[in-house]
Amino acid sequence: MPTLLTALTDSCSLKIPETALSTEAVFEMSTAMRPISQVEGLYWFIKSCTSAAGSNHERAGIFTVYVLCTKPVKCRGLISLQNTAIQCKLF
């Protein structure tokens, strides 16, 4: 398998509607796949899902964010919540 030694930078955003945090059902959404042109067949995307508000009172309004790739990779990243100071680093 080829090794890519160059650091690549890319970004995208996913807008999660406020209603998704209070819905009675699990709410899922994702971005379009984004190609990494330096590696054939390598794409990445973000998927988010919320806990159903009615299923577990402690987890109501919680959402989870996944960074997914089509091939095994080592990556670093930063997930931030717009208009807040909330950030999560990925290593």
Coordinates of N, CA and C in Angstrom, one line a residue:
M1 N 0.9 -1.2 0.0 CA 0.0 0.0 0.0 C 0.9 1.2 0.0
P2 N 0.6 2.2 -0.9 CA 1.4 3.4 -0.9 C 1.3 4.3 0.4
T3 N 2.3 4.9 0.8 CA 2.3 5.8 1.9 C 2.3 7.2 1.5
L4 N 1.4 8.0 2.0 CA 1.3 9.4 1.7 C 1.9 10.2 2.8
L5 N 3.0 10.9 2.6 CA 3.7 11.6 3.6 C 3.4 13.1 3.7
T6 N 2.6 13.6 2.8 CA 2.2 15.0 2.7 C 0.9 15.2 3.6
A7 N 1.0 16.2 4.4 CA -0.2 16.6 5.2 C -1.2 17.3 4.2
L8 N -2.4 16.9 4.3 CA -3.5 17.4 3.5 C -4.5 18.2 4.3
T9 N -5.0 19.2 3.8 CA -6.0 20.0 4.6 C -7.3 20.1 3.8
D10 N -8.4 19.8 4.5 CA -9.7 19.9 3.9 C -10.7 20.2 5.0
S11 N -11.8 20.7 4.6 CA -12.9 21.0 5.6 C -14.2 20.9 5.0
C12 N -15.2 20.8 5.8 CA -16.6 20.8 5.4 C -17.5 21.1 6.6
S13 N -18.7 21.4 6.4 CA -19.6 21.7 7.5 C -20.9 21.0 7.3
L14 N -21.5 20.7 8.5 CA -22.8 20.0 8.5 C -23.7 20.8 9.4
K15 N -24.8 21.3 8.9 CA -25.8 22.1 9.7 C -26.8 21.1 10.3
I16 N -26.9 21.1 11.6 CA -27.8 20.2 12.3 C -28.9 21.1 12.8
P17 N -30.2 20.9 12.3 CA -31.3 21.8 12.8 C -31.6 21.5 14.3
E18 N -31.9 22.6 15.0 CA -32.3 22.5 16.4 C -33.4 21.5 16.6
T19 N -34.3 21.4 15.7 CA -35.4 20.4 15.9 C -34.9 19.0 16.0
A20 N -33.7 18.7 15.4 CA -33.1 17.3 15.5 C -32.8 16.9 16.9
L21 N -32.6 17.9 17.8 CA -32.2 17.6 19.2 C -33.4 17.4 20.1
S22 N -34.6 17.6 19.6 CA -35.8 17.4 20.4 C -36.8 16.4 19.8
T23 N -36.4 15.9 18.6 CA -37.3 14.9 18.0 C -37.5 13.6 18.8
E24 N -38.6 13.0 18.6 CA -38.8 11.7 19.3 C -38.1 10.5 18.6
A25 N -37.5 10.7 17.4 CA -36.9 9.7 16.7 C -35.4 10.0 16.5
V26 N -34.6 9.0 16.2 CA -33.2 9.2 16.0 C -33.1 10.0 14.7
F27 N -32.3 11.0 14.6 CA -32.1 11.9 13.5 C -30.7 11.7 13.0
E28 N -30.5 11.3 11.7 CA -29.2 11.1 11.1 C -29.0 11.9 9.9
M29 N -27.8 12.4 9.7 CA -27.5 13.1 8.4 C -26.0 13.0 8.2
S30 N -25.6 13.3 6.9 CA -24.2 13.2 6.6 C -23.9 14.2 5.5
T31 N -22.6 14.5 5.3 CA -22.1 15.3 4.2 C -21.9 14.4 3.0
A32 N -21.7 15.0 1.9 CA -21.3 14.3 0.7 C -19.9 13.8 0.9
M33 N -19.6 12.7 0.2 CA -18.2 12.2 0.2 C -17.3 13.2 -0.4
R34 N -16.1 13.4 0.2 CA -15.1 14.3 -0.3 C -13.9 13.5 -0.7
P35 N -13.5 13.7 -1.9 CA -12.3 12.9 -2.4 C -11.0 13.4 -1.9
I36 N -10.1 12.5 -1.6 CA -8.7 12.9 -1.4 C -7.9 12.5 -2.7
S37 N -7.7 13.5 -3.5 CA -7.3 13.2 -4.9 C -5.9 12.5 -5.0
Q38 N -5.1 12.6 -4.0 CA -3.8 12.1 -4.0 C -3.8 10.6 -3.8
V39 N -4.9 10.0 -3.4 CA -5.0 8.5 -3.2 C -6.3 8.0 -3.9
E40 N -6.1 7.2 -4.9 CA -7.2 6.7 -5.7 C -8.2 6.0 -4.8
G41 N -9.5 6.3 -4.9 CA -10.5 5.6 -4.1 C -10.7 6.0 -2.7
L42 N -9.9 7.1 -2.2 CA -10.0 7.5 -0.8 C -11.0 8.7 -0.8
Y43 N -12.0 8.5 0.0 CA -13.0 9.6 0.3 C -13.2 9.7 1.8
W44 N -13.7 10.8 2.3 CA -14.0 11.0 3.7 C -15.3 11.7 3.7
F45 N -16.1 11.6 4.8 CA -17.3 12.3 5.1 C -17.6 12.4 6.5
I46 N -18.5 13.2 6.9 CA -19.0 13.3 8.3 C -20.4 12.8 8.4
K47 N -20.6 12.1 9.5 CA -22.0 11.6 9.8 C -22.3 12.0 11.2
S48 N -23.5 12.4 11.4 CA -24.0 12.8 12.7 C -25.3 12.2 13.0
C49 N -25.5 11.8 14.2 CA -26.8 11.3 14.6 C -27.1 11.8 16.0
T50 N -28.4 12.0 16.3 CA -28.9 12.5 17.6 C -29.6 11.3 18.3
S51 N -29.6 11.4 19.6 CA -30.3 10.4 20.4 C -31.8 10.8 20.4
A52 N -32.7 9.9 20.4 CA -34.1 10.1 20.4 C -34.5 10.7 21.7
A53 N -35.1 11.9 21.7 CA -35.5 12.6 22.9 C -36.3 11.7 23.9
G54 N -37.2 10.9 23.3 CA -38.0 10.1 24.2 C -37.5 8.8 24.7
S55 N -36.3 8.4 24.1 CA -35.8 7.1 24.4 C -35.0 7.0 25.7
N56 N -34.3 8.0 26.1 CA -33.5 7.9 27.3 C -33.3 9.4 27.8
H57 N -33.9 9.7 28.8 CA -33.9 11.1 29.3 C -32.5 11.7 29.5
E58 N -31.6 10.9 30.0 CA -30.2 11.4 30.2 C -29.5 11.7 28.9
R59 N -29.8 11.0 27.8 CA -29.1 11.3 26.5 C -30.0 12.1 25.5
A60 N -31.1 12.6 25.9 CA -31.9 13.5 25.1 C -31.2 14.7 24.7
G61 N -31.2 15.0 23.4 CA -30.5 16.2 22.9 C -29.0 16.0 22.7
I62 N -28.5 14.8 22.9 CA -27.1 14.5 22.6 C -26.9 14.2 21.2
F63 N -25.8 14.7 20.5 CA -25.6 14.2 19.2 C -24.1 13.7 19.1
T64 N -23.9 12.8 18.2 CA -22.6 12.2 18.0 C -22.1 12.5 16.6
V65 N -20.8 12.8 16.4 CA -20.3 13.1 15.1 C -19.2 12.1 14.8
Y66 N -19.3 11.5 13.6 CA -18.3 10.5 13.1 C -17.6 11.1 11.9
V67 N -16.3 10.9 11.8 CA -15.5 11.2 10.6 C -15.2 9.8 10.0
L68 N -15.7 9.5 8.8 CA -15.5 8.2 8.2 C -14.7 8.3 6.9
C69 N -13.9 7.3 6.7 CA -13.1 7.2 5.5 C -13.3 5.9 4.8
T70 N -13.1 5.9 3.5 CA -13.4 4.6 2.7 C -12.2 3.7 2.7
K71 N -11.0 4.1 3.3 CA -9.8 3.3 3.4 C -9.2 3.6 4.8
P72 N -8.4 2.6 5.3 CA -7.8 2.9 6.6 C -6.8 4.1 6.4
V73 N -6.9 5.0 7.3 CA -6.0 6.2 7.3 C -5.7 6.6 8.7
K74 N -4.6 7.4 8.9 CA -4.3 8.1 10.2 C -4.7 9.5 9.9
C75 N -5.4 10.1 10.8 CA -5.8 11.5 10.5 C -5.9 12.3 11.8
R76 N -5.8 13.6 11.7 CA -6.0 14.5 12.8 C -7.1 15.5 12.3
G77 N -7.8 16.0 13.2 CA -8.8 17.0 12.8 C -9.4 17.8 14.0
L78 N -10.2 18.7 13.7 CA -10.9 19.5 14.7 C -12.3 19.6 14.3
I79 N -13.2 19.3 15.3 CA -14.6 19.5 15.1 C -15.0 20.6 16.0
S80 N -15.7 21.6 15.4 CA -16.1 22.7 16.2 C -17.6 23.0 16.0
L81 N -18.2 23.6 17.0 CA -19.6 23.9 17.0 C -19.7 25.4 16.7
Q82 N -20.3 25.7 15.6 CA -20.4 27.1 15.2 C -21.0 28.0 16.2
N83 N -20.5 29.2 16.4 CA -21.0 30.2 17.3 C -20.9 29.8 18.8
T84 N -20.0 28.9 19.0 CA -19.7 28.5 20.4 C -18.2 28.3 20.6
A85 N -17.7 28.1 21.8 CA -16.3 27.8 22.0 C -16.1 26.3 22.1
I86 N -17.1 25.5 21.7 CA -17.0 24.0 21.8 C -16.1 23.5 20.7
Q87 N -15.1 22.8 21.0 CA -14.2 22.1 20.0 C -13.8 20.8 20.5
C88 N -13.5 19.9 19.6 CA -13.1 18.5 19.9 C -12.0 18.2 18.9
K89 N -10.8 17.8 19.4 CA -9.7 17.5 18.5 C -9.7 16.0 18.3
L90 N -9.4 15.6 17.0 CA -9.3 14.2 16.6 C -7.8 13.9 16.4
F91 N -7.4 12.8 17.1 CA -6.0 12.3 16.9 C -5.9 10.9 16.5

